[in-house]
Amino acid sequence: METKTYVVPQDKLNEQLLYCNKIYDIWNSRGQTPLAYVETYGCQQNEADSEKIRGILCESGYRLTDTPEGADVVVMNTCAIREHAEQRVFGNLGALTHTKRRHSGQKIFLCGCMAGQEVVVERIRKSYPHVDGVFSTHHLWQFAEILYKTLTGKKRVFYTQDEAGSISEGLPQVRDNPLKAWVSIMYGCNNFCTYCIVPYVRGRERSRRSGDILAECRTLIENGAKELTLLGQNVNSYGKDLDEGLDFSDLLEQIAQIPGDFLIRFMTSHPRDASKKLFDTMAANPKIAKQLHLPFQSGSSRVLKAMNRHYDRQTYLERVLYAKKKMPDLVLTSDVIVGFPGETEEEFEQTISLIQQVRYDSLFTFIFSPRPGTPAASMDDPTPKEEKNRRFDRLCQVQNSISEEIHKSYVGKTFRCLIDGQDKNYLTARTEGGRLVRLLGDTNLIGSFRNVTITGSNTWSLTGELLEKE
Ligand code: SAH
Ligand code: SF4
Ligand code: F3S
């Protein structure tokens, strides 16, 4: 198993910045400002990576645009988590033949998790000749070099060889939202849940040094960020690969000590490593949001074992109970998979009963999708598709009514919310637990924490009004 981490040295990063300058010069000598379009699929980790891709593009003189039409560079930052996600990308990638025909010279890149799969890379080589470059997440820091090569050479560029997972500090970054920032604290995953492609495409778990994370958080807060979301596939195992003697709870506590009025969120927690220490730290610290995304995947201990999750139903429930006891206002969300190979009706019912017992605020629900190369893809799967769809619908129904009930219980209560944006005529805000609230108010409130009284609710969101009219 590859465990080596490649920390990209400063001189190699400087070389990349030189490539940015060279690209800038190419366009400058033509007297043109080139346009770049970046499309992001998948999870927050990809969102965070896309901010670096945009950073590199802007550093190279590109202006960002929101359509591939007329763009000089198109980057598809892809997700491989389910077959459907990949099909969407292949469909949209096919459509780019037209934009490229209409704009000769358009350079098209595919990166992200799909680029970490050999079968995908081969398919791009053979069937998508209009794609100019492919690079896996390990090679993201070399995007400027890859782009430069496609601009100056005739060959397509593939940076997809299976290398040690990289960590690169100090790449340029263009953040989507100055108020709410993603902060990756670690990359990759060691867990090898039997259904999951992530460890194969993102490599082994590797943590950024705490000094780098703290410095980034400090700068973000100084620049006006009000919410930091720490990202990792399994944040609870942060630091295990470092020699700093610091675990995730310690890191949280250190970030919370940064002066300023802000909230810390994090995802994703793996139930196996979600410790009492973590819940105690959350409970004790007002800057850590009382929000927990704790995927359970299945309510059946047999299925959990087959998934290689390393906890059973009982342990999961005990941890959730402890967390709820420590934090009575805790907002809990989770991921669940329906129709894992061999899941029986009775095992599915255990999933339903777990949902009813825990009562999540909301759930991300998925039907099992076999991922080539993962152990679950070759497990016996006798349950017909229609039956899985039926289970899925039933699960959604159960969850929707729980979400609706919980949201209804918010009505009349007042929450401190971050006003974070605008949606048509409304302001949008988030409670500390991360629930969406729509309210009327002046746009100059965006970026401030305000007390909001909840006046209405539905399954997915809340409406409210400002407590004090300011
Ligand atoms: N690291 C996170 C999950 C990241 S993937 C964790 O372990 O909790 C996000 C979610 O996608 C998973 O929690 C799982 O519910 C779902 N998922 C992953 N692989 C899947 C597959 N092959 N089929 C269906 N859902 C899947
Ligand atoms: Fe996938 Fe499991 Fe790792 Fe989450 S913990 S990314 S589900 S292998
Ligand atoms: Fe998808 Fe990769 Fe995230 S597979 S869910 S984008 S880690």
GROMACS .gro file of N, CA, C and O in nm, residues 264-358:
model
  380
  264ILE      N    1  -1.694   2.762   1.337
  264ILE     CA    2  -1.617   2.655   1.272
  264ILE      C    3  -1.712   2.537   1.247
  264ILE      O    4  -1.781   2.492   1.338
  265ARG      N    5  -1.713   2.491   1.123
  265ARG     CA    6  -1.786   2.368   1.091
  265ARG      C    7  -1.683   2.267   1.038
  265ARG      O    8  -1.571   2.305   1.004
  266PHE      N    9  -1.722   2.144   1.026
  266PHE     CA   10  -1.630   2.046   0.969
  266PHE      C   11  -1.707   1.930   0.910
  266PHE      O   12  -1.820   1.901   0.951
  267MET      N   13  -1.648   1.866   0.812
  267MET     CA   14  -1.702   1.744   0.757
  267MET      C   15  -1.594   1.672   0.676
  267MET      O   16  -1.508   1.738   0.622
  268THR      N   17  -1.594   1.539   0.678
  268THR     CA   18  -1.693   1.449   0.734
  268THR      C   19  -1.633   1.374   0.851
  268THR      O   20  -1.514   1.343   0.848
  269SER      N   21  -1.718   1.345   0.950
  269SER     CA   22  -1.674   1.266   1.064
  269SER      C   23  -1.704   1.120   1.037
  269SER      O   24  -1.814   1.088   0.994
  270HIS      N   25  -1.609   1.035   1.062
  270HIS     CA   26  -1.635   0.891   1.052
  270HIS      C   27  -1.676   0.843   1.191
  270HIS      O   28  -1.604   0.867   1.288
  271PRO      N   29  -1.790   0.774   1.202
  271PRO     CA   30  -1.838   0.733   1.335
  271PRO      C   31  -1.736   0.650   1.413
  271PRO      O   32  -1.731   0.658   1.535
  272ARG      N   33  -1.656   0.574   1.342
  272ARG     CA   34  -1.557   0.491   1.412
  272ARG      C   35  -1.465   0.575   1.500
  272ARG      O   36  -1.429   0.537   1.610
  273ASP      N   37  -1.424   0.690   1.447
  273ASP     CA   38  -1.326   0.772   1.518
  273ASP      C   39  -1.387   0.894   1.586
  273ASP      O   40  -1.313   0.980   1.634
  274ALA      N   41  -1.519   0.902   1.588
  274ALA     CA   42  -1.581   1.018   1.652
  274ALA      C   43  -1.577   0.996   1.804
  274ALA      O   44  -1.655   0.919   1.859
  275SER      N   45  -1.486   1.065   1.870
  275SER     CA   46  -1.458   1.034   2.010
  275SER      C   47  -1.537   1.122   2.106
  275SER      O   48  -1.587   1.229   2.068
  276LYS      N   49  -1.544   1.078   2.231
  276LYS     CA   50  -1.606   1.162   2.334
  276LYS      C   51  -1.532   1.295   2.344
  276LYS      O   52  -1.591   1.399   2.365
  277LYS      N   53  -1.400   1.286   2.327
  277LYS     CA   54  -1.319   1.409   2.335
  277LYS      C   55  -1.368   1.511   2.232
  277LYS      O   56  -1.376   1.631   2.261
  278LEU      N   57  -1.400   1.462   2.111
  278LEU     CA   58  -1.449   1.553   2.008
  278LEU      C   59  -1.579   1.619   2.053
  278LEU      O   60  -1.594   1.742   2.044
  279PHE      N   61  -1.672   1.539   2.103
  279PHE     CA   62  -1.802   1.595   2.143
  279PHE      C   63  -1.784   1.690   2.262
  279PHE      O   64  -1.851   1.793   2.271
  280ASP      N   65  -1.696   1.656   2.354
  280ASP     CA   66  -1.671   1.744   2.469
  280ASP      C   67  -1.614   1.877   2.420
  280ASP      O   68  -1.652   1.984   2.468
  281THR      N   69  -1.520   1.869   2.325
  281THR     CA   70  -1.459   1.991   2.271
  281THR      C   71  -1.564   2.079   2.202
  281THR      O   72  -1.567   2.200   2.221
  282MET      N   73  -1.650   2.014   2.125
  282MET     CA   74  -1.757   2.090   2.056
  282MET      C   75  -1.847   2.158   2.159
  282MET      O   76  -1.879   2.276   2.146
  283ALA      N   77  -1.886   2.081   2.259
  283ALA     CA   78  -1.981   2.132   2.358
  283ALA      C   79  -1.922   2.250   2.435
  283ALA      O   80  -1.992   2.346   2.468
  284ALA      N   81  -1.791   2.244   2.460
  284ALA     CA   82  -1.728   2.345   2.546
  284ALA      C   83  -1.696   2.473   2.471
  284ALA      O   84  -1.662   2.574   2.532
  285ASN      N   85  -1.704   2.470   2.338
  285ASN     CA   86  -1.652   2.582   2.262
  285ASN      C   87  -1.756   2.655   2.178
  285ASN      O   88  -1.804   2.601   2.079
  286PRO      N   89  -1.792   2.777   2.216
  286PRO     CA   90  -1.898   2.847   2.144
  286PRO      C   91  -1.867   2.875   1.997
  286PRO      O   92  -1.959   2.897   1.919
  287LYS      N   93  -1.740   2.872   1.959
  287LYS     CA   94  -1.710   2.901   1.817
  287LYS      C   95  -1.726   2.776   1.729
  287LYS      O   96  -1.719   2.786   1.607
  288ILE      N   97  -1.741   2.660   1.790
  288ILE     CA   98  -1.761   2.540   1.709
  288ILE      C   99  -1.911   2.516   1.695
  288ILE      O  100  -1.981   2.503   1.795
  289ALA      N  101  -1.957   2.515   1.568
  289ALA     CA  102  -2.101   2.501   1.544
  289ALA      C  103  -2.150   2.368   1.599
  289ALA      O  104  -2.081   2.267   1.587
  290LYS      N  105  -2.271   2.372   1.655
  290LYS     CA  106  -2.329   2.248   1.709
  290LYS      C  107  -2.399   2.176   1.594
  290LYS      O  108  -2.521   2.169   1.585
  291GLN      N  109  -2.316   2.129   1.506
  291GLN     CA  110  -2.365   2.061   1.386
  291GLN      C  111  -2.273   1.944   1.358
  291GLN      O  112  -2.151   1.958   1.363
  292LEU      N  113  -2.333   1.831   1.329
  292LEU     CA  114  -2.252   1.711   1.308
  292LEU      C  115  -2.306   1.632   1.189
  292LEU      O  116  -2.424   1.595   1.187
  293HIS      N  117  -2.219   1.613   1.092
  293HIS     CA  118  -2.255   1.524   0.980
  293HIS      C  119  -2.186   1.392   1.008
  293HIS      O  120  -2.064   1.381   1.000
  294LEU      N  121  -2.265   1.293   1.046
  294LEU     CA  122  -2.208   1.165   1.092
  294LEU      C  123  -2.271   1.049   1.014
  294LEU      O  124  -2.369   0.987   1.060
  295PRO      N  125  -2.215   1.021   0.896
  295PRO     CA  126  -2.277   0.920   0.809
  295PRO      C  127  -2.284   0.783   0.876
  295PRO      O  128  -2.186   0.737   0.931
  296PHE      N  129  -2.404   0.724   0.872
  296PHE     CA  130  -2.415   0.590   0.932
  296PHE      C  131  -2.419   0.481   0.826
  296PHE      O  132  -2.387   0.367   0.853
  297GLN      N  133  -2.463   0.514   0.707
  297GLN     CA  134  -2.465   0.426   0.588
  297GLN      C  135  -2.568   0.314   0.595
  297GLN      O  136  -2.634   0.284   0.497
  298SER      N  137  -2.579   0.247   0.711
  298SER     CA  138  -2.680   0.141   0.724
  298SER      C  139  -2.712   0.123   0.871
  298SER      O  140  -2.627   0.144   0.957
  299GLY      N  141  -2.836   0.079   0.899
  299GLY     CA  142  -2.875   0.054   1.038
  299GLY      C  143  -2.852  -0.091   1.078
  299GLY      O  144  -2.880  -0.130   1.191
  300SER      N  145  -2.799  -0.171   0.986
  300SER     CA  146  -2.778  -0.313   1.015
  300SER      C  147  -2.630  -0.341   1.042
  300SER      O  148  -2.544  -0.309   0.960
  301SER      N  149  -2.603  -0.403   1.155
  301SER     CA  150  -2.463  -0.433   1.188
  301SER      C  151  -2.401  -0.529   1.088
  301SER      O  152  -2.282  -0.519   1.057
  302ARG      N  153  -2.482  -0.622   1.033
  302ARG     CA  154  -2.424  -0.713   0.934
  302ARG      C  155  -2.380  -0.636   0.809
  302ARG      O  156  -2.270  -0.654   0.758
  303VAL      N  157  -2.467  -0.547   0.764
  303VAL     CA  158  -2.433  -0.469   0.644
  303VAL      C  159  -2.313  -0.379   0.673
  303VAL      O  160  -2.221  -0.366   0.590
  304LEU      N  161  -2.309  -0.319   0.791
  304LEU     CA  162  -2.196  -0.230   0.826
  304LEU      C  163  -2.064  -0.307   0.821
  304LEU      O  164  -1.961  -0.255   0.776
  305LYS      N  165  -2.071  -0.433   0.863
  305LYS     CA  166  -1.948  -0.515   0.861
  305LYS      C  167  -1.908  -0.540   0.715
  305LYS      O  168  -1.792  -0.526   0.678
  306ALA      N  169  -2.009  -0.573   0.633
  306ALA     CA  170  -1.980  -0.599   0.490
  306ALA      C  171  -1.929  -0.472   0.421
  306ALA      O  172  -1.857  -0.478   0.322
  307MET      N  173  -1.968  -0.358   0.475
  307MET     CA  174  -1.920  -0.230   0.419
  307MET      C  175  -1.781  -0.194   0.470
  307MET      O  176  -1.724  -0.094   0.427
  308ASN      N  177  -1.733  -0.270   0.568
  308ASN     CA  178  -1.603  -0.242   0.631
  308ASN      C  179  -1.601  -0.107   0.703
  308ASN      O  180  -1.504  -0.031   0.696
  309ARG      N  181  -1.710  -0.079   0.777
  309ARG     CA  182  -1.720   0.052   0.843
  309ARG      C  183  -1.658   0.054   0.983
  309ARG      O  184  -1.643   0.160   1.043
  310HIS      N  185  -1.630  -0.062   1.040
  310HIS     CA  186  -1.564  -0.067   1.171
  310HIS      C  187  -1.643  -0.008   1.287
  310HIS      O  188  -1.585   0.044   1.381
  311TYR      N  189  -1.775  -0.009   1.278
  311TYR     CA  190  -1.859   0.019   1.395
  311TYR      C  191  -1.988  -0.059   1.371
  311TYR      O  192  -2.016  -0.099   1.257
  312ASP      N  193  -2.064  -0.082   1.478
  312ASP     CA  194  -2.193  -0.147   1.457
  312ASP      C  195  -2.306  -0.053   1.499
  312ASP      O  196  -2.279   0.059   1.546
  313ARG      N  197  -2.426  -0.101   1.481
  313ARG     CA  198  -2.543  -0.016   1.510
  313ARG      C  199  -2.539   0.038   1.653
  313ARG      O  200  -2.559   0.156   1.677
  314GLN      N  201  -2.508  -0.053   1.746
  314GLN     CA  202  -2.508  -0.018   1.887
  314GLN      C  203  -2.407   0.094   1.917
  314GLN      O  204  -2.440   0.194   1.982
  315THR      N  205  -2.284   0.075   1.869
  315THR     CA  206  -2.179   0.175   1.894
  315THR      C  207  -2.220   0.309   1.834
  315THR      O  208  -2.200   0.415   1.896
  316TYR      N  209  -2.273   0.305   1.712
  316TYR     CA  210  -2.315   0.430   1.648
  316TYR      C  211  -2.417   0.502   1.735
  316TYR      O  212  -2.403   0.622   1.763
  317LEU      N  213  -2.519   0.426   1.778
  317LEU     CA  214  -2.626   0.488   1.857
  317LEU      C  215  -2.572   0.544   1.989
  317LEU      O  216  -2.612   0.653   2.031
  318GLU      N  217  -2.480   0.471   2.050
  318GLU     CA  218  -2.423   0.519   2.177
  318GLU      C  219  -2.353   0.653   2.156
  318GLU      O  220  -2.366   0.745   2.235
  319ARG      N  221  -2.276   0.661   2.046
  319ARG     CA  222  -2.202   0.786   2.020
  319ARG      C  223  -2.297   0.902   1.995
  319ARG      O  224  -2.275   1.013   2.044
  320VAL      N  225  -2.401   0.876   1.917
  320VAL     CA  226  -2.497   0.983   1.888
  320VAL      C  227  -2.567   1.027   2.016
  320VAL      O  228  -2.585   1.147   2.040
  321LEU      N  229  -2.603   0.930   2.099
  321LEU     CA  230  -2.671   0.964   2.225
  321LEU      C  231  -2.582   1.052   2.312
  321LEU      O  232  -2.626   1.150   2.370
  322TYR      N  233  -2.454   1.015   2.318
  322TYR     CA  234  -2.359   1.094   2.398
  322TYR      C  235  -2.350   1.237   2.342
  322TYR      O  236  -2.356   1.334   2.417
  323ALA      N  237  -2.337   1.247   2.210
  323ALA     CA  238  -2.325   1.379   2.147
  323ALA      C  239  -2.450   1.463   2.175
  323ALA      O  240  -2.441   1.582   2.207
  324LYS      N  241  -2.567   1.400   2.166
  324LYS     CA  242  -2.693   1.473   2.188
  324LYS      C  243  -2.706   1.516   2.334
  324LYS      O  244  -2.760   1.622   2.364
  325LYS      N  245  -2.658   1.429   2.424
  325LYS     CA  246  -2.666   1.463   2.566
  325LYS      C  247  -2.578   1.584   2.597
  325LYS      O  248  -2.616   1.676   2.668
  326LYS      N  249  -2.459   1.583   2.535
  326LYS     CA  250  -2.364   1.693   2.557
  326LYS      C  251  -2.412   1.823   2.492
  326LYS      O  252  -2.380   1.932   2.537
  327MET      N  253  -2.481   1.807   2.377
  327MET     CA  254  -2.523   1.926   2.300
  327MET      C  255  -2.671   1.913   2.264
  327MET      O  256  -2.705   1.865   2.155
  328PRO      N  257  -2.758   1.956   2.354
  328PRO     CA  258  -2.902   1.936   2.330
  328PRO      C  259  -2.952   2.001   2.200
  328PRO      O  260  -3.049   1.955   2.143
  329ASP      N  261  -2.884   2.107   2.152
  329ASP     CA  262  -2.929   2.174   2.029
  329ASP      C  263  -2.861   2.119   1.904
  329ASP      O  264  -2.871   2.178   1.796
  330LEU      N  265  -2.791   2.010   1.919
  330LEU     CA  266  -2.712   1.957   1.807
  330LEU      C  267  -2.799   1.931   1.684
  330LEU      O  268  -2.905   1.869   1.695
  331VAL      N  269  -2.753   1.978   1.569
  331VAL     CA  270  -2.819   1.945   1.442
  331VAL      C  271  -2.741   1.832   1.378
  331VAL      O  272  -2.621   1.843   1.353
  332LEU      N  273  -2.812   1.721   1.356
  332LEU     CA  274  -2.746   1.601   1.305
  332LEU      C  275  -2.788   1.572   1.162
  332LEU      O  276  -2.908   1.574   1.131
  333THR      N  277  -2.690   1.547   1.077
  333THR     CA  278  -2.721   1.503   0.941
  333THR      C  279  -2.638   1.378   0.912
  333THR      O  280  -2.545   1.347   0.987
  334SER      N  281  -2.670   1.311   0.802
  334SER     CA  282  -2.601   1.184   0.777
  334SER      C  283  -2.612   1.142   0.632
  334SER      O  284  -2.691   1.199   0.557
  335ASP      N  285  -2.532   1.042   0.595
  335ASP     CA  286  -2.544   0.978   0.464
  335ASP      C  287  -2.592   0.834   0.485
  335ASP      O  288  -2.552   0.771   0.583
  336VAL      N  289  -2.672   0.786   0.391
  336VAL     CA  290  -2.717   0.647   0.402
  336VAL      C  291  -2.725   0.584   0.263
  336VAL      O  292  -2.757   0.652   0.166
  337ILE      N  293  -2.688   0.458   0.258
  337ILE     CA  294  -2.692   0.386   0.130
  337ILE      C  295  -2.801   0.279   0.138
  337ILE      O  296  -2.806   0.201   0.233
  338VAL      N  297  -2.887   0.279   0.036
  338VAL     CA  298  -2.993   0.178   0.027
  338VAL      C  299  -2.951   0.077  -0.079
  338VAL      O  300  -2.894   0.114  -0.181
  339GLY      N  301  -2.979  -0.052  -0.053
  339GLY     CA  302  -2.956  -0.154  -0.155
  339GLY      C  303  -2.811  -0.196  -0.168
  339GLY      O  304  -2.767  -0.235  -0.278
  340PHE      N  305  -2.736  -0.189  -0.058
  340PHE     CA  306  -2.601  -0.247  -0.061
  340PHE      C  307  -2.617  -0.396  -0.096
  340PHE      O  308  -2.716  -0.458  -0.056
  341PRO      N  309  -2.522  -0.456  -0.171
  341PRO     CA  310  -2.537  -0.596  -0.213
  341PRO      C  311  -2.577  -0.687  -0.097
  341PRO      O  312  -2.512  -0.688   0.007
  342GLY      N  313  -2.687  -0.759  -0.117
  342GLY     CA  314  -2.731  -0.856  -0.017
  342GLY      C  315  -2.814  -0.797   0.095
  342GLY      O  316  -2.857  -0.870   0.185
  343GLU      N  317  -2.841  -0.665   0.092
  343GLU     CA  318  -2.925  -0.606   0.197
  343GLU      C  319  -3.064  -0.668   0.191
  343GLU      O  320  -3.129  -0.665   0.087
  344THR      N  321  -3.110  -0.726   0.303
  344THR     CA  322  -3.242  -0.788   0.306
  344THR      C  323  -3.345  -0.685   0.346
  344THR      O  324  -3.310  -0.577   0.394
  345GLU      N  325  -3.471  -0.722   0.329
  345GLU     CA  326  -3.580  -0.633   0.368
  345GLU      C  327  -3.569  -0.599   0.517
  345GLU      O  328  -3.586  -0.484   0.557
  346GLU      N  329  -3.533  -0.702   0.595
  346GLU     CA  330  -3.525  -0.681   0.739
  346GLU      C  331  -3.409  -0.584   0.773
  346GLU      O  332  -3.423  -0.497   0.860
  347GLU      N  333  -3.300  -0.600   0.701
  347GLU     CA  334  -3.186  -0.510   0.725
  347GLU      C  335  -3.220  -0.366   0.684
  347GLU      O  336  -3.180  -0.270   0.751
  348PHE      N  337  -3.296  -0.356   0.576
  348PHE     CA  338  -3.341  -0.223   0.535
  348PHE      C  339  -3.430  -0.162   0.644
  348PHE      O  340  -3.416  -0.044   0.678
  349GLU      N  341  -3.516  -0.244   0.702
  349GLU     CA  342  -3.603  -0.194   0.810
  349GLU      C  343  -3.521  -0.146   0.929
  349GLU      O  344  -3.562  -0.057   1.002
  350GLN      N  345  -3.405  -0.207   0.949
  350GLN     CA  346  -3.317  -0.160   1.058
  350GLN      C  347  -3.264  -0.020   1.029
  350GLN      O  348  -3.245   0.061   1.119
  351THR      N  349  -3.242   0.006   0.902
  351THR     CA  350  -3.201   0.142   0.862
  351THR      C  351  -3.313   0.241   0.894
  351THR      O  352  -3.290   0.347   0.952
  352ILE      N  353  -3.436   0.202   0.858
  352ILE     CA  354  -3.551   0.289   0.887
  352ILE      C  355  -3.563   0.312   1.037
  352ILE      O  356  -3.580   0.426   1.082
  353SER      N  357  -3.548   0.205   1.115
  353SER     CA  358  -3.569   0.223   1.260
  353SER      C  359  -3.457   0.309   1.319
  353SER      O  360  -3.481   0.385   1.412
  354LEU      N  361  -3.336   0.299   1.264
  354LEU     CA  362  -3.228   0.385   1.315
  354LEU      C  363  -3.259   0.533   1.286
  354LEU      O  364  -3.242   0.620   1.372
  355ILE      N  365  -3.310   0.557   1.167
  355ILE     CA  366  -3.347   0.696   1.132
  355ILE      C  367  -3.453   0.748   1.228
  355ILE      O  368  -3.447   0.862   1.275
  356GLN      N  369  -3.551   0.659   1.257
  356GLN     CA  370  -3.660   0.703   1.346
  356GLN      C  371  -3.611   0.725   1.489
  356GLN      O  372  -3.659   0.812   1.559
  357GLN      N  373  -3.511   0.645   1.526
  357GLN     CA  374  -3.456   0.660   1.661
  357GLN      C  375  -3.372   0.788   1.674
  357GLN      O  376  -3.383   0.862   1.769
  358VAL      N  377  -3.285   0.811   1.575
  358VAL     CA  378  -3.193   0.925   1.584
  358VAL      C  379  -3.265   1.057   1.551
  358VAL      O  380  -3.239   1.159   1.611
   0.00000   0.00000   0.00000
